[in-house]
Amino acid sequence: IGRSEDFIISGTTLLKYAGAEKRVVIPDGIEIVGSASFEGNKTVEEIIIPDSVMGIQDKAFADTANLRAITIGSGVFFVSYDMIVWTPKLETINVSQQNQHLYVENGILRERNSTSIQFYPGGKKDKRFVIPEGVKSMDFNKNAYIEEIYISRDVEQINLDYTMSLKKITVDANNSHFCVVDDVLYNYDK
C-alpha cells in the first residue's frame, strides 16, 4: 500500500513516490499529484487516488511500465492531458461516481463538458474503436491492440503516433477535416 517514508511530499503536493509496492494508495490530504511523481516506476501495478486530490500534473504516471489500474477520487478536477503516457499495460481506469469533472466511458477517461477524449488506455485490448460523435480531439497512448479506428464527423485533431497495430482507418463521409486515400489518413490541407 505504500509506507509513509516512500512518499516525498511538500505541503499538500506529492512530489515523488520512491517505493516499490505493487499497490499504492496516495495518502489522504494530498491535493496535487506532482509532475513526474511516479514516472519510471517499474513495480507499481495499481494506484488509488484519494478524494482529497484536486489535480494531477503532467507526466505524473508516465512510463509506469507495469501500471494496470488507476482509481481517481471524487475531488480531482484538473488532469494534465499527458498525466498517463507510456503505460502499455494500463487497462482499467475507475473514477468515483461523485466526481463532477471526470468520468469513464467504455474504459476511456473523459472530462465532463469537454469535446476531447482525455485518455485512451495503453493496455485496452479492444481491436476496434469508434470515436464518439461530439469528440473533436483525441490522442492515443501507445496502444498495441487497436487495429481499426473510425473517425466520426466531428473530429478535428487526432494523434495516432503510437497505435502500433493499426491496420485500418475509416473516416465519416461528413468529416470536413480528414479523409483516407489509399489507406493513408490525410487532413484536408494535404
Short mmCIF file of N, CA and C in Angstrom, two decimals:
data_model
loop_
_atom_site.label_atom_id
_atom_site.label_comp_id
_atom_site.label_asym_id
_atom_site.label_seq_id
_atom_site.Cartn_x
_atom_site.Cartn_y
_atom_site.Cartn_z
N ILE A 1 0.84 -1.20 0.00
CA ILE A 1 0.00 0.00 0.00
C ILE A 1 0.88 1.25 0.00
N GLY A 2 2.09 1.13 0.32
CA GLY A 2 2.98 2.29 0.34
C GLY A 2 3.21 2.76 1.76
N ARG A 3 4.45 2.85 2.16
CA ARG A 3 4.78 3.32 3.51
C ARG A 3 4.97 4.83 3.45
N SER A 4 4.73 5.50 4.55
CA SER A 4 4.81 6.97 4.56
C SER A 4 6.19 7.46 4.12
N GLU A 5 7.24 6.70 4.43
CA GLU A 5 8.58 7.15 4.03
C GLU A 5 8.83 6.98 2.51
N ASP A 6 7.92 6.31 1.81
CA ASP A 6 8.05 6.15 0.36
C ASP A 6 7.55 7.38 -0.41
N PHE A 7 6.87 8.28 0.30
CA PHE A 7 6.28 9.45 -0.35
C PHE A 7 7.09 10.70 0.00
N ILE A 8 7.50 11.42 -1.03
CA ILE A 8 8.17 12.71 -0.82
C ILE A 8 7.12 13.78 -1.05
N ILE A 9 6.81 14.53 0.02
CA ILE A 9 5.68 15.46 0.00
C ILE A 9 6.16 16.84 0.42
N SER A 10 5.65 17.86 -0.26
CA SER A 10 5.88 19.24 0.13
C SER A 10 4.52 19.89 0.32
N GLY A 11 4.19 20.23 1.55
CA GLY A 11 2.87 20.79 1.84
C GLY A 11 1.80 19.74 1.54
N THR A 12 0.96 20.03 0.53
CA THR A 12 -0.07 19.08 0.12
C THR A 12 0.19 18.52 -1.28
N THR A 13 1.43 18.65 -1.74
CA THR A 13 1.80 18.16 -3.08
C THR A 13 2.69 16.92 -2.96
N LEU A 14 2.28 15.86 -3.64
CA LEU A 14 3.12 14.66 -3.74
C LEU A 14 4.16 14.93 -4.81
N LEU A 15 5.41 14.98 -4.41
CA LEU A 15 6.49 15.26 -5.36
C LEU A 15 7.02 13.98 -5.99
N LYS A 16 7.08 12.90 -5.19
CA LYS A 16 7.68 11.67 -5.70
C LYS A 16 7.23 10.49 -4.86
N TYR A 17 6.94 9.39 -5.56
CA TYR A 17 6.76 8.11 -4.88
C TYR A 17 8.04 7.33 -5.13
N ALA A 18 8.74 6.96 -4.06
CA ALA A 18 10.04 6.31 -4.17
C ALA A 18 9.99 4.86 -3.69
N GLY A 19 8.81 4.31 -3.54
CA GLY A 19 8.68 2.95 -3.04
C GLY A 19 8.66 1.91 -4.14
N ALA A 20 8.43 0.67 -3.71
CA ALA A 20 8.43 -0.46 -4.64
C ALA A 20 7.20 -1.35 -4.45
N GLU A 21 6.14 -0.81 -3.88
CA GLU A 21 4.92 -1.58 -3.67
C GLU A 21 4.17 -1.75 -4.99
N LYS A 22 3.41 -2.83 -5.12
CA LYS A 22 2.60 -3.06 -6.31
C LYS A 22 1.30 -2.25 -6.26
N ARG A 23 0.75 -2.12 -5.06
CA ARG A 23 -0.50 -1.35 -4.88
C ARG A 23 -0.17 -0.13 -4.03
N VAL A 24 -0.44 1.05 -4.57
CA VAL A 24 -0.11 2.30 -3.88
C VAL A 24 -1.38 3.11 -3.67
N VAL A 25 -1.61 3.47 -2.41
CA VAL A 25 -2.70 4.38 -2.06
C VAL A 25 -2.04 5.70 -1.70
N ILE A 26 -2.31 6.72 -2.49
CA ILE A 26 -1.75 8.04 -2.21
C ILE A 26 -2.36 8.52 -0.89
N PRO A 27 -1.55 9.08 0.00
CA PRO A 27 -2.05 9.48 1.31
C PRO A 27 -3.18 10.51 1.22
N ASP A 28 -4.19 10.32 2.07
CA ASP A 28 -5.28 11.29 2.17
C ASP A 28 -4.69 12.62 2.64
N GLY A 29 -5.20 13.70 2.13
CA GLY A 29 -4.68 15.02 2.45
C GLY A 29 -3.84 15.60 1.33
N ILE A 30 -3.32 14.74 0.45
CA ILE A 30 -2.60 15.22 -0.73
C ILE A 30 -3.62 15.90 -1.64
N GLU A 31 -3.27 17.10 -2.14
CA GLU A 31 -4.17 17.82 -3.04
C GLU A 31 -3.68 17.82 -4.48
N ILE A 32 -2.37 17.72 -4.67
CA ILE A 32 -1.79 17.72 -6.02
C ILE A 32 -0.85 16.52 -6.15
N VAL A 33 -1.03 15.76 -7.23
CA VAL A 33 -0.06 14.73 -7.59
C VAL A 33 0.87 15.42 -8.58
N GLY A 34 2.08 15.65 -8.16
CA GLY A 34 3.01 16.48 -8.91
C GLY A 34 3.56 15.86 -10.18
N SER A 35 4.14 16.71 -10.98
CA SER A 35 4.74 16.31 -12.25
C SER A 35 5.74 15.17 -12.04
N ALA A 36 5.60 14.15 -12.84
CA ALA A 36 6.54 13.01 -12.87
C ALA A 36 6.70 12.32 -11.52
N SER A 37 5.70 12.39 -10.65
CA SER A 37 5.84 11.84 -9.30
C SER A 37 5.96 10.31 -9.26
N PHE A 38 5.44 9.63 -10.27
CA PHE A 38 5.59 8.17 -10.36
C PHE A 38 6.40 7.78 -11.60
N GLU A 39 6.85 8.76 -12.35
CA GLU A 39 7.48 8.50 -13.64
C GLU A 39 8.62 7.48 -13.53
N GLY A 40 8.57 6.50 -14.42
CA GLY A 40 9.63 5.49 -14.50
C GLY A 40 9.52 4.37 -13.48
N ASN A 41 8.51 4.39 -12.62
CA ASN A 41 8.37 3.33 -11.63
C ASN A 41 8.03 2.03 -12.35
N LYS A 42 8.77 0.99 -12.07
CA LYS A 42 8.59 -0.29 -12.77
C LYS A 42 7.84 -1.33 -11.94
N THR A 43 7.52 -1.03 -10.68
CA THR A 43 6.86 -2.04 -9.84
C THR A 43 5.38 -1.78 -9.60
N VAL A 44 4.97 -0.52 -9.56
CA VAL A 44 3.58 -0.22 -9.22
C VAL A 44 2.62 -0.75 -10.29
N GLU A 45 1.58 -1.44 -9.83
CA GLU A 45 0.56 -2.00 -10.73
C GLU A 45 -0.80 -1.34 -10.54
N GLU A 46 -1.03 -0.77 -9.37
CA GLU A 46 -2.31 -0.13 -9.09
C GLU A 46 -2.08 1.12 -8.27
N ILE A 47 -2.76 2.21 -8.64
CA ILE A 47 -2.67 3.46 -7.89
C ILE A 47 -4.08 3.89 -7.54
N ILE A 48 -4.26 4.24 -6.26
CA ILE A 48 -5.55 4.73 -5.79
C ILE A 48 -5.35 6.17 -5.34
N ILE A 49 -6.11 7.06 -5.95
CA ILE A 49 -6.02 8.50 -5.68
C ILE A 49 -7.19 8.90 -4.79
N PRO A 50 -6.92 9.45 -3.60
CA PRO A 50 -7.99 9.76 -2.66
C PRO A 50 -8.83 10.97 -3.09
N ASP A 51 -9.96 11.13 -2.42
CA ASP A 51 -10.87 12.24 -2.71
C ASP A 51 -10.25 13.61 -2.45
N SER A 52 -9.22 13.68 -1.62
CA SER A 52 -8.58 14.96 -1.30
C SER A 52 -7.80 15.54 -2.48
N VAL A 53 -7.41 14.70 -3.44
CA VAL A 53 -6.62 15.18 -4.59
C VAL A 53 -7.52 15.98 -5.52
N MET A 54 -7.04 17.18 -5.89
CA MET A 54 -7.77 18.06 -6.79
C MET A 54 -7.16 18.09 -8.19
N GLY A 55 -5.83 17.85 -8.28
CA GLY A 55 -5.18 17.95 -9.57
C GLY A 55 -4.07 16.94 -9.76
N ILE A 56 -3.88 16.55 -11.02
CA ILE A 56 -2.82 15.62 -11.39
C ILE A 56 -2.02 16.29 -12.50
N GLN A 57 -0.74 16.52 -12.24
CA GLN A 57 0.08 17.28 -13.17
C GLN A 57 0.70 16.40 -14.26
N ASP A 58 1.38 17.07 -15.19
CA ASP A 58 1.93 16.40 -16.37
C ASP A 58 2.88 15.27 -16.00
N LYS A 59 2.72 14.20 -16.74
CA LYS A 59 3.56 13.01 -16.65
C LYS A 59 3.62 12.41 -15.25
N ALA A 60 2.60 12.66 -14.43
CA ALA A 60 2.58 12.13 -13.06
C ALA A 60 2.79 10.62 -13.05
N PHE A 61 2.18 9.91 -14.02
CA PHE A 61 2.27 8.45 -14.05
C PHE A 61 2.98 7.96 -15.32
N ALA A 62 3.76 8.82 -15.93
CA ALA A 62 4.43 8.49 -17.19
C ALA A 62 5.39 7.32 -17.03
N ASP A 63 5.42 6.47 -18.03
CA ASP A 63 6.39 5.38 -18.11
C ASP A 63 6.34 4.48 -16.88
N THR A 64 5.13 4.25 -16.35
CA THR A 64 4.96 3.27 -15.28
C THR A 64 4.63 1.96 -15.98
N ALA A 65 5.65 1.24 -16.33
CA ALA A 65 5.57 0.11 -17.26
C ALA A 65 4.60 -0.99 -16.84
N ASN A 66 4.38 -1.17 -15.54
CA ASN A 66 3.51 -2.25 -15.07
C ASN A 66 2.19 -1.77 -14.50
N LEU A 67 1.90 -0.49 -14.61
CA LEU A 67 0.64 0.05 -14.11
C LEU A 67 -0.52 -0.57 -14.89
N ARG A 68 -1.45 -1.20 -14.16
CA ARG A 68 -2.59 -1.88 -14.77
C ARG A 68 -3.92 -1.23 -14.44
N ALA A 69 -3.99 -0.53 -13.29
CA ALA A 69 -5.26 0.05 -12.86
C ALA A 69 -5.02 1.33 -12.08
N ILE A 70 -5.91 2.28 -12.28
CA ILE A 70 -5.86 3.54 -11.55
C ILE A 70 -7.28 3.90 -11.14
N THR A 71 -7.43 4.33 -9.89
CA THR A 71 -8.72 4.77 -9.38
C THR A 71 -8.59 6.23 -8.98
N ILE A 72 -9.48 7.06 -9.50
CA ILE A 72 -9.44 8.51 -9.30
C ILE A 72 -10.60 8.90 -8.39
N GLY A 73 -10.29 9.62 -7.31
CA GLY A 73 -11.29 10.03 -6.33
C GLY A 73 -12.20 11.14 -6.82
N SER A 74 -13.11 11.53 -5.95
CA SER A 74 -14.16 12.49 -6.30
C SER A 74 -13.68 13.93 -6.44
N GLY A 75 -12.55 14.26 -5.82
CA GLY A 75 -12.11 15.66 -5.79
C GLY A 75 -11.33 16.12 -7.01
N VAL A 76 -10.86 15.20 -7.83
CA VAL A 76 -10.00 15.58 -8.96
C VAL A 76 -10.81 16.35 -10.00
N PHE A 77 -10.34 17.58 -10.29
CA PHE A 77 -10.99 18.37 -11.33
C PHE A 77 -10.02 18.83 -12.40
N PHE A 78 -8.72 18.69 -12.15
CA PHE A 78 -7.73 19.04 -13.16
C PHE A 78 -6.82 17.85 -13.40
N VAL A 79 -6.71 17.44 -14.66
CA VAL A 79 -5.75 16.42 -15.05
C VAL A 79 -5.02 16.90 -16.29
N SER A 80 -3.71 16.80 -16.25
CA SER A 80 -2.92 17.15 -17.42
C SER A 80 -3.21 16.13 -18.52
N TYR A 81 -3.25 16.60 -19.76
CA TYR A 81 -3.54 15.70 -20.88
C TYR A 81 -2.52 14.57 -20.99
N ASP A 82 -1.31 14.79 -20.47
CA ASP A 82 -0.28 13.76 -20.59
C ASP A 82 0.10 13.16 -19.23
N MET A 83 -0.87 13.10 -18.32
CA MET A 83 -0.58 12.57 -16.99
C MET A 83 -0.25 11.08 -17.01
N ILE A 84 -0.81 10.34 -18.00
CA ILE A 84 -0.63 8.88 -18.03
C ILE A 84 -0.12 8.48 -19.42
N VAL A 85 1.09 8.84 -19.75
CA VAL A 85 1.64 8.45 -21.05
C VAL A 85 2.62 7.29 -20.88
N TRP A 86 2.77 6.51 -21.91
CA TRP A 86 3.68 5.38 -21.93
C TRP A 86 3.37 4.39 -20.80
N THR A 87 2.11 4.00 -20.73
CA THR A 87 1.67 3.00 -19.75
C THR A 87 1.03 1.85 -20.52
N PRO A 88 1.85 0.99 -21.13
CA PRO A 88 1.34 -0.01 -22.07
C PRO A 88 0.46 -1.10 -21.47
N LYS A 89 0.47 -1.27 -20.15
CA LYS A 89 -0.34 -2.32 -19.54
C LYS A 89 -1.60 -1.79 -18.86
N LEU A 90 -1.78 -0.47 -18.85
CA LEU A 90 -2.94 0.11 -18.18
C LEU A 90 -4.22 -0.25 -18.92
N GLU A 91 -5.08 -1.02 -18.25
CA GLU A 91 -6.35 -1.45 -18.82
C GLU A 91 -7.55 -0.82 -18.13
N THR A 92 -7.42 -0.57 -16.83
CA THR A 92 -8.58 -0.19 -16.05
C THR A 92 -8.41 1.19 -15.44
N ILE A 93 -9.37 2.06 -15.73
CA ILE A 93 -9.46 3.37 -15.10
C ILE A 93 -10.81 3.44 -14.42
N ASN A 94 -10.79 3.75 -13.14
CA ASN A 94 -12.04 3.94 -12.40
C ASN A 94 -12.07 5.37 -11.89
N VAL A 95 -13.26 5.97 -11.91
CA VAL A 95 -13.45 7.32 -11.38
C VAL A 95 -14.63 7.27 -10.43
N SER A 96 -14.47 7.90 -9.28
CA SER A 96 -15.56 7.96 -8.30
C SER A 96 -16.83 8.49 -8.96
N GLN A 97 -17.95 7.89 -8.65
CA GLN A 97 -19.23 8.36 -9.20
C GLN A 97 -19.57 9.75 -8.70
N GLN A 98 -18.95 10.17 -7.61
CA GLN A 98 -19.19 11.52 -7.08
C GLN A 98 -18.33 12.58 -7.75
N ASN A 99 -17.43 12.18 -8.64
CA ASN A 99 -16.57 13.14 -9.31
C ASN A 99 -17.41 13.94 -10.30
N GLN A 100 -17.38 15.26 -10.17
CA GLN A 100 -18.19 16.15 -11.01
C GLN A 100 -17.49 16.56 -12.30
N HIS A 101 -16.22 16.20 -12.45
CA HIS A 101 -15.43 16.68 -13.59
C HIS A 101 -14.95 15.59 -14.54
N LEU A 102 -14.79 14.38 -14.04
CA LEU A 102 -14.26 13.28 -14.86
C LEU A 102 -15.22 12.11 -14.81
N TYR A 103 -15.16 11.30 -15.86
CA TYR A 103 -15.91 10.05 -15.87
C TYR A 103 -15.24 9.08 -16.83
N VAL A 104 -15.65 7.83 -16.76
CA VAL A 104 -15.11 6.81 -17.66
C VAL A 104 -16.26 6.34 -18.55
N GLU A 105 -15.99 6.32 -19.84
CA GLU A 105 -16.96 5.85 -20.83
C GLU A 105 -16.29 4.75 -21.65
N ASN A 106 -16.80 3.54 -21.56
CA ASN A 106 -16.22 2.40 -22.28
C ASN A 106 -14.73 2.24 -22.00
N GLY A 107 -14.34 2.46 -20.75
CA GLY A 107 -12.94 2.28 -20.36
C GLY A 107 -12.03 3.44 -20.68
N ILE A 108 -12.59 4.55 -21.15
CA ILE A 108 -11.81 5.70 -21.60
C ILE A 108 -12.08 6.88 -20.68
N LEU A 109 -11.01 7.54 -20.20
CA LEU A 109 -11.14 8.69 -19.32
C LEU A 109 -11.61 9.91 -20.11
N ARG A 110 -12.69 10.53 -19.62
CA ARG A 110 -13.26 11.72 -20.27
C ARG A 110 -13.46 12.83 -19.24
N GLU A 111 -13.45 14.05 -19.72
CA GLU A 111 -13.83 15.20 -18.90
C GLU A 111 -15.26 15.56 -19.25
N ARG A 112 -16.06 15.85 -18.22
CA ARG A 112 -17.43 16.28 -18.47
C ARG A 112 -17.38 17.62 -19.20
N ASN A 113 -18.35 17.85 -20.07
CA ASN A 113 -18.45 19.11 -20.82
C ASN A 113 -17.22 19.40 -21.66
N SER A 114 -16.59 18.36 -22.17
CA SER A 114 -15.40 18.52 -23.00
C SER A 114 -15.61 17.81 -24.32
N THR A 115 -14.95 18.31 -25.35
CA THR A 115 -15.05 17.68 -26.67
C THR A 115 -13.81 16.87 -26.99
N SER A 116 -13.00 16.59 -25.97
CA SER A 116 -11.82 15.77 -26.22
C SER A 116 -11.88 14.50 -25.40
N ILE A 117 -11.18 13.48 -25.88
CA ILE A 117 -11.01 12.27 -25.10
C ILE A 117 -9.72 12.45 -24.33
N GLN A 118 -9.84 12.41 -23.02
CA GLN A 118 -8.71 12.69 -22.15
C GLN A 118 -7.64 11.62 -22.23
N PHE A 119 -8.08 10.35 -22.27
CA PHE A 119 -7.08 9.29 -22.21
C PHE A 119 -7.65 7.98 -22.71
N TYR A 120 -6.96 7.36 -23.64
CA TYR A 120 -7.29 6.02 -24.12
C TYR A 120 -6.20 5.09 -23.59
N PRO A 121 -6.55 4.15 -22.72
CA PRO A 121 -5.54 3.32 -22.05
C PRO A 121 -4.65 2.52 -23.00
N GLY A 122 -3.37 2.49 -22.68
CA GLY A 122 -2.41 1.76 -23.48
C GLY A 122 -2.63 0.26 -23.48
N GLY A 123 -3.23 -0.27 -22.42
CA GLY A 123 -3.47 -1.71 -22.32
C GLY A 123 -4.88 -2.12 -22.67
N LYS A 124 -5.69 -1.19 -23.15
CA LYS A 124 -7.07 -1.52 -23.54
C LYS A 124 -6.99 -2.45 -24.75
N LYS A 125 -7.61 -3.62 -24.66
CA LYS A 125 -7.41 -4.67 -25.65
C LYS A 125 -8.43 -4.70 -26.79
N ASP A 126 -9.30 -3.71 -26.85
CA ASP A 126 -10.26 -3.67 -27.96
C ASP A 126 -9.51 -3.54 -29.28
N LYS A 127 -9.98 -4.25 -30.29
CA LYS A 127 -9.35 -4.21 -31.62
C LYS A 127 -9.89 -3.05 -32.47
N ARG A 128 -11.11 -2.61 -32.16
CA ARG A 128 -11.76 -1.56 -32.95
C ARG A 128 -12.24 -0.46 -32.03
N PHE A 129 -12.09 0.79 -32.48
CA PHE A 129 -12.58 1.92 -31.70
C PHE A 129 -13.28 2.91 -32.61
N VAL A 130 -14.49 3.27 -32.21
CA VAL A 130 -15.26 4.29 -32.91
C VAL A 130 -15.19 5.55 -32.05
N ILE A 131 -14.62 6.60 -32.58
CA ILE A 131 -14.56 7.85 -31.83
C ILE A 131 -15.98 8.40 -31.75
N PRO A 132 -16.49 8.63 -30.54
CA PRO A 132 -17.89 9.05 -30.40
C PRO A 132 -18.19 10.39 -31.07
N GLU A 133 -19.43 10.54 -31.50
CA GLU A 133 -19.89 11.82 -32.05
C GLU A 133 -19.67 12.89 -30.98
N GLY A 134 -19.31 14.07 -31.40
CA GLY A 134 -19.09 15.19 -30.48
C GLY A 134 -17.65 15.34 -30.05
N VAL A 135 -16.84 14.30 -30.21
CA VAL A 135 -15.43 14.39 -29.85
C VAL A 135 -14.69 15.10 -30.98
N LYS A 136 -13.93 16.16 -30.60
CA LYS A 136 -13.19 16.94 -31.59
C LYS A 136 -11.70 16.62 -31.60
N SER A 137 -11.17 16.16 -30.47
CA SER A 137 -9.74 15.85 -30.44
C SER A 137 -9.47 14.62 -29.58
N MET A 138 -8.39 13.92 -29.96
CA MET A 138 -8.05 12.68 -29.26
C MET A 138 -6.59 12.33 -29.50
N ASP A 139 -5.95 11.81 -28.43
CA ASP A 139 -4.61 11.26 -28.51
C ASP A 139 -4.67 9.83 -28.01
N PHE A 140 -3.94 8.95 -28.66
CA PHE A 140 -3.85 7.57 -28.19
C PHE A 140 -2.58 7.44 -27.36
N ASN A 141 -2.56 6.46 -26.46
CA ASN A 141 -1.45 6.27 -25.54
C ASN A 141 -0.75 4.95 -25.81
N LYS A 142 0.09 4.92 -26.79
CA LYS A 142 0.92 3.73 -27.05
C LYS A 142 0.11 2.45 -26.91
N ASN A 143 -0.94 2.33 -27.71
CA ASN A 143 -1.79 1.15 -27.63
C ASN A 143 -1.37 0.15 -28.69
N ALA A 144 -1.06 -1.07 -28.25
CA ALA A 144 -0.57 -2.10 -29.16
C ALA A 144 -1.67 -3.03 -29.65
N TYR A 145 -2.92 -2.77 -29.30
CA TYR A 145 -4.01 -3.69 -29.61
C TYR A 145 -4.96 -3.19 -30.69
N ILE A 146 -5.18 -1.90 -30.73
CA ILE A 146 -6.19 -1.35 -31.63
C ILE A 146 -5.75 -1.52 -33.09
N GLU A 147 -6.65 -2.10 -33.88
CA GLU A 147 -6.35 -2.37 -35.29
C GLU A 147 -7.17 -1.50 -36.24
N GLU A 148 -8.30 -1.03 -35.77
CA GLU A 148 -9.18 -0.26 -36.65
C GLU A 148 -9.79 0.92 -35.88
N ILE A 149 -9.78 2.08 -36.51
CA ILE A 149 -10.36 3.28 -35.92
C ILE A 149 -11.34 3.90 -36.90
N TYR A 150 -12.50 4.28 -36.36
CA TYR A 150 -13.49 5.02 -37.14
C TYR A 150 -13.48 6.45 -36.61
N ILE A 151 -13.17 7.39 -37.49
CA ILE A 151 -13.11 8.81 -37.12
C ILE A 151 -14.46 9.43 -37.46
N SER A 152 -15.17 9.86 -36.42
CA SER A 152 -16.51 10.41 -36.62
C SER A 152 -16.47 11.80 -37.26
N ARG A 153 -17.62 12.31 -37.59
CA ARG A 153 -17.71 13.57 -38.36
C ARG A 153 -17.16 14.79 -37.63
N ASP A 154 -17.13 14.78 -36.29
CA ASP A 154 -16.74 15.97 -35.53
C ASP A 154 -15.25 16.08 -35.25
N VAL A 155 -14.48 15.02 -35.49
CA VAL A 155 -13.05 15.01 -35.13
C VAL A 155 -12.28 16.01 -35.99
N GLU A 156 -11.53 16.89 -35.29
CA GLU A 156 -10.71 17.91 -35.95
C GLU A 156 -9.22 17.66 -35.76
N GLN A 157 -8.87 16.95 -34.68
CA GLN A 157 -7.46 16.69 -34.37
C GLN A 157 -7.36 15.28 -33.81
N ILE A 158 -6.35 14.55 -34.28
CA ILE A 158 -6.12 13.20 -33.76
C ILE A 158 -4.63 12.89 -33.84
N ASN A 159 -4.13 12.19 -32.83
CA ASN A 159 -2.74 11.77 -32.81
C ASN A 159 -2.73 10.25 -32.76
N LEU A 160 -2.24 9.65 -33.83
CA LEU A 160 -2.19 8.19 -33.93
C LEU A 160 -0.76 7.67 -33.89
N ASP A 161 0.17 8.49 -33.42
CA ASP A 161 1.58 8.14 -33.45
C ASP A 161 1.92 6.79 -32.82
N TYR A 162 1.22 6.41 -31.77
CA TYR A 162 1.61 5.23 -31.02
C TYR A 162 0.57 4.12 -31.08
N THR A 163 -0.05 3.95 -32.23
CA THR A 163 -1.00 2.86 -32.43
C THR A 163 -0.31 1.84 -33.33
N MET A 164 0.53 1.02 -32.72
CA MET A 164 1.44 0.13 -33.45
C MET A 164 0.74 -0.93 -34.29
N SER A 165 -0.46 -1.34 -33.92
CA SER A 165 -1.15 -2.42 -34.64
C SER A 165 -2.22 -1.91 -35.60
N LEU A 166 -2.32 -0.62 -35.75
CA LEU A 166 -3.37 -0.03 -36.57
C LEU A 166 -3.25 -0.50 -38.03
N LYS A 167 -4.37 -1.05 -38.54
CA LYS A 167 -4.39 -1.56 -39.91
C LYS A 167 -5.38 -0.82 -40.79
N LYS A 168 -6.42 -0.24 -40.17
CA LYS A 168 -7.47 0.38 -40.99
C LYS A 168 -8.01 1.62 -40.29
N ILE A 169 -8.16 2.68 -41.09
CA ILE A 169 -8.78 3.92 -40.63
C ILE A 169 -9.94 4.22 -41.55
N THR A 170 -11.08 4.49 -40.96
CA THR A 170 -12.25 4.89 -41.72
C THR A 170 -12.68 6.26 -41.22
N VAL A 171 -13.01 7.14 -42.15
CA VAL A 171 -13.45 8.49 -41.79
C VAL A 171 -14.89 8.67 -42.23
N ASP A 172 -15.69 9.19 -41.33
CA ASP A 172 -17.09 9.50 -41.64
C ASP A 172 -17.13 10.41 -42.88
N ALA A 173 -18.03 10.13 -43.77
CA ALA A 173 -18.15 10.91 -45.02
C ALA A 173 -18.45 12.38 -44.76
N ASN A 174 -19.00 12.70 -43.59
CA ASN A 174 -19.34 14.09 -43.27
C ASN A 174 -18.25 14.81 -42.48
N ASN A 175 -17.10 14.17 -42.28
CA ASN A 175 -16.00 14.83 -41.58
C ASN A 175 -15.31 15.78 -42.56
N SER A 176 -15.22 17.06 -42.18
CA SER A 176 -14.65 18.07 -43.08
C SER A 176 -13.16 18.31 -42.83
N HIS A 177 -12.53 17.50 -41.96
CA HIS A 177 -11.13 17.71 -41.62
C HIS A 177 -10.19 16.61 -42.11
N PHE A 178 -10.73 15.39 -42.30
CA PHE A 178 -9.89 14.26 -42.67
C PHE A 178 -10.50 13.45 -43.80
N CYS A 179 -9.62 12.74 -44.50
CA CYS A 179 -10.06 11.76 -45.50
C CYS A 179 -9.00 10.66 -45.56
N VAL A 180 -9.38 9.53 -46.12
CA VAL A 180 -8.45 8.42 -46.32
C VAL A 180 -8.33 8.18 -47.82
N VAL A 181 -7.10 8.16 -48.30
CA VAL A 181 -6.82 7.87 -49.70
C VAL A 181 -5.77 6.77 -49.73
N ASP A 182 -6.10 5.65 -50.40
CA ASP A 182 -5.19 4.51 -50.47
C ASP A 182 -4.66 4.10 -49.10
N ASP A 183 -5.57 4.00 -48.14
CA ASP A 183 -5.26 3.58 -46.77
C ASP A 183 -4.36 4.53 -46.00
N VAL A 184 -4.25 5.78 -46.44
CA VAL A 184 -3.45 6.78 -45.74
C VAL A 184 -4.38 7.90 -45.28
N LEU A 185 -4.25 8.31 -44.02
CA LEU A 185 -5.05 9.38 -43.47
C LEU A 185 -4.44 10.72 -43.84
N TYR A 186 -5.28 11.61 -44.38
CA TYR A 186 -4.87 12.97 -44.71
C TYR A 186 -5.81 13.95 -44.04
N ASN A 187 -5.26 15.12 -43.69
CA ASN A 187 -6.17 16.19 -43.35
C ASN A 187 -6.44 16.93 -44.65
N TYR A 188 -7.46 17.75 -44.68
CA TYR A 188 -7.83 18.37 -45.94
C TYR A 188 -6.87 19.45 -46.40
N ASP A 189 -5.80 19.67 -45.67
CA ASP A 189 -4.73 20.57 -46.10
C ASP A 189 -3.72 19.86 -46.96
N LYS A 190 -3.93 18.54 -47.19
CA LYS A 190 -2.94 17.70 -47.86
C LYS A 190 -2.39 18.34 -49.08
#
